Amino acid sequence: MKCVFIIISALMCFFTTGVDAFSAPSATHVASSPFTSSFAAAPLHQPTSTTLFGKKEARAAGNERKNRTERVKKPKDDVIEVEGTVIESLPNAMFRCTIDGAPDTQEPVLATISGKIRKNFVKILVGDKVTIELSPYDLTRGRITFRKR
């Protein structure tokens, strides 16, 4: 008799709660039982495509830039690039250079070493062929940007 009573009570519980209570929760089904947890009743979120703004966009562009192998030199619009030869070495990393193809009457250019050459410890000696950037405001001063081999 007790066995029949237990089976009947189990069947009543099964039919009153519904079969959906024993399946996985869906986005449309909201459990009304006080014994269910709150995260089961929360709607499911679909993944969305994200758009990057600000720093994150710049960082993503930086990661794309790191995968490139060739280096592209940035063109500067306000400088004049010329080839020259070092004729004299002066203190404080200054050099007197003549411009190749210039007339002999033109005075030599006073040039200093650029930051990348200084950073990489490139040695410049008298007689070296170099690339010089001249400022359009003062054509007697320049910056040595490259030493030819």
GROMACS .gro file of C-alpha atoms in nm:
model
  149
    1MET     CA    1   0.000   0.000   0.000
    2LYS     CA    2   0.281   0.239   0.086
    3CYS     CA    3   0.446   0.153  -0.241
    4VAL     CA    4   0.136   0.248  -0.443
    5PHE     CA    5   0.105   0.575  -0.252
    6ILE     CA    6   0.467   0.670  -0.332
    7ILE     CA    7   0.423   0.591  -0.701
    8ILE     CA    8   0.101   0.795  -0.724
    9SER     CA    9   0.258   1.094  -0.547
   10ALA     CA   10   0.562   1.077  -0.774
   11LEU     CA   11   0.340   1.072  -1.084
   12MET     CA   12   0.140   1.369  -0.957
   13CYS     CA   13   0.460   1.568  -0.901
   14PHE     CA   14   0.583   1.474  -1.246
   15PHE     CA   15   0.262   1.583  -1.422
   16THR     CA   16   0.208   1.903  -1.222
   17THR     CA   17   0.557   2.042  -1.285
   18GLY     CA   18   0.553   1.949  -1.654
   19VAL     CA   19   0.811   1.769  -1.860
   20ASP     CA   20   0.990   2.096  -1.939
   21ALA     CA   21   1.117   2.117  -1.582
   22PHE     CA   22   1.349   1.824  -1.646
   23SER     CA   23   1.494   1.957  -1.976
   24ALA     CA   24   1.754   2.226  -2.041
   25PRO     CA   25   1.628   2.584  -1.996
   26SER     CA   26   1.547   2.778  -2.311
   27ALA     CA   27   1.529   3.152  -2.377
   28THR     CA   28   1.147   3.151  -2.384
   29HIS     CA   29   1.093   2.930  -2.077
   30VAL     CA   30   1.104   3.107  -1.742
   31ALA     CA   31   1.092   2.881  -1.438
   32SER     CA   32   0.833   2.982  -1.181
   33SER     CA   33   0.947   2.747  -0.907
   34PRO     CA   34   1.097   2.914  -0.600
   35PHE     CA   35   1.365   2.642  -0.588
   36THR     CA   36   1.527   2.732  -0.921
   37SER     CA   37   1.831   2.954  -0.930
   38SER     CA   38   1.827   3.304  -1.074
   39PHE     CA   39   2.082   3.232  -1.350
   40ALA     CA   40   1.858   2.966  -1.506
   41ALA     CA   41   1.582   3.225  -1.560
   42ALA     CA   42   1.815   3.480  -1.724
   43PRO     CA   43   1.778   3.513  -2.101
   44LEU     CA   44   2.059   3.374  -2.312
   45HIS     CA   45   2.284   3.634  -2.479
   46GLN     CA   46   2.384   3.596  -2.843
   47PRO     CA   47   2.741   3.699  -2.936
   48THR     CA   48   2.753   4.029  -3.121
   49SER     CA   49   3.019   4.177  -3.345
   50THR     CA   50   3.219   4.446  -3.169
   51THR     CA   51   3.349   4.769  -3.311
   52LEU     CA   52   3.672   4.899  -3.161
   53PHE     CA   53   3.712   5.264  -3.070
   54GLY     CA   54   3.997   5.475  -2.937
   55LYS     CA   55   4.296   5.299  -2.782
   56LYS     CA   56   4.173   4.949  -2.862
   57GLU     CA   57   4.139   5.038  -3.230
   58ALA     CA   58   4.493   5.177  -3.232
   59ARG     CA   59   4.625   4.866  -3.057
   60ALA     CA   60   4.455   4.641  -3.313
   61ALA     CA   61   4.612   4.843  -3.594
   62GLY     CA   62   4.948   4.813  -3.416
   63ASN     CA   63   4.920   4.435  -3.409
   64GLU     CA   64   4.856   4.433  -3.785
   65ARG     CA   65   5.158   4.659  -3.833
   66LYS     CA   66   5.387   4.423  -3.637
   67ASN     CA   67   5.324   4.137  -3.880
   68ARG     CA   68   5.472   4.328  -4.177
   69THR     CA   69   5.829   4.252  -4.273
   70GLU     CA   70   5.936   4.544  -4.493
   71ARG     CA   71   5.997   4.886  -4.342
   72VAL     CA   72   5.852   5.185  -4.519
   73LYS     CA   73   6.027   5.517  -4.468
   74LYS     CA   74   5.785   5.798  -4.396
   75PRO     CA   75   5.819   6.078  -4.651
   76LYS     CA   76   5.873   6.425  -4.511
   77ASP     CA   77   5.743   6.714  -4.718
   78ASP     CA   78   5.945   7.000  -4.567
   79VAL     CA   79   6.300   6.860  -4.608
   80ILE     CA   80   6.540   6.843  -4.902
   81GLU     CA   81   6.730   6.514  -4.929
   82VAL     CA   82   7.074   6.528  -5.096
   83GLU     CA   83   7.377   6.300  -5.127
   84GLY     CA   84   7.706   6.421  -4.989
   85THR     CA   85   8.058   6.333  -4.873
   86VAL     CA   86   8.202   6.396  -4.526
   87ILE     CA   87   8.510   6.618  -4.551
   88GLU     CA   88   8.571   6.703  -4.184
   89SER     CA   89   8.478   6.557  -3.846
   90LEU     CA   90   8.396   6.809  -3.572
   91PRO     CA   91   8.326   6.771  -3.198
   92ASN     CA   92   7.977   6.686  -3.066
   93ALA     CA   93   7.893   6.455  -3.359
   94MET     CA   94   7.902   6.738  -3.613
   95PHE     CA   95   8.041   6.697  -3.964
   96ARG     CA   96   8.126   6.925  -4.253
   97CYS     CA   97   7.992   6.773  -4.575
   98THR     CA   98   8.003   6.869  -4.940
   99ILE     CA   99   7.700   6.810  -5.159
  100ASP     CA  100   7.764   6.583  -5.457
  101GLY     CA  101   7.704   6.757  -5.788
  102ALA     CA  102   7.716   7.106  -5.635
  103PRO     CA  103   7.956   7.370  -5.774
  104ASP     CA  104   8.289   7.419  -5.597
  105THR     CA  105   8.193   7.771  -5.497
  106GLN     CA  106   7.916   7.644  -5.267
  107GLU     CA  107   8.022   7.632  -4.903
  108PRO     CA  108   8.006   7.295  -4.719
  109VAL     CA  109   7.704   7.196  -4.511
  110LEU     CA  110   7.732   7.163  -4.134
  111ALA     CA  111   7.551   6.835  -4.053
  112THR     CA  112   7.475   6.648  -3.733
  113ILE     CA  113   7.388   6.282  -3.680
  114SER     CA  114   7.020   6.182  -3.673
  115GLY     CA  115   6.874   6.000  -3.375
  116LYS     CA  116   6.856   5.655  -3.537
  117ILE     CA  117   7.220   5.665  -3.644
  118ARG     CA  118   7.317   5.784  -3.295
  119LYS     CA  119   7.106   5.512  -3.131
  120ASN     CA  120   7.251   5.231  -3.346
  121PHE     CA  121   7.612   5.352  -3.298
  122VAL     CA  122   7.683   5.394  -3.670
  123LYS     CA  123   8.034   5.525  -3.710
  124ILE     CA  124   8.084   5.801  -3.968
  125LEU     CA  125   8.435   5.870  -4.092
  126VAL     CA  126   8.589   6.130  -4.319
  127GLY     CA  127   8.530   6.031  -4.682
  128ASP     CA  128   8.203   5.843  -4.622
  129LYS     CA  129   7.913   5.894  -4.863
  130VAL     CA  130   7.604   6.002  -4.667
  131THR     CA  131   7.245   6.112  -4.722
  132ILE     CA  132   7.172   6.453  -4.577
  133GLU     CA  133   6.836   6.616  -4.505
  134LEU     CA  134   6.846   6.993  -4.545
  135SER     CA  135   6.593   7.231  -4.398
  136PRO     CA  136   6.436   7.470  -4.649
  137TYR     CA  137   6.488   7.752  -4.397
  138ASP     CA  138   6.866   7.713  -4.362
  139LEU     CA  139   7.047   7.536  -4.647
  140THR     CA  140   7.383   7.547  -4.464
  141ARG     CA  141   7.275   7.304  -4.189
  142GLY     CA  142   7.152   6.948  -4.219
  143ARG     CA  143   7.100   6.609  -4.061
  144ILE     CA  144   7.282   6.291  -4.167
  145THR     CA  145   7.016   6.023  -4.202
  146PHE     CA  146   7.201   5.741  -4.382
  147ARG     CA  147   7.561   5.626  -4.432
  148LYS     CA  148   7.635   5.452  -4.761
  149ARG     CA  149   7.843   5.135  -4.745
   0.00000   0.00000   0.00000
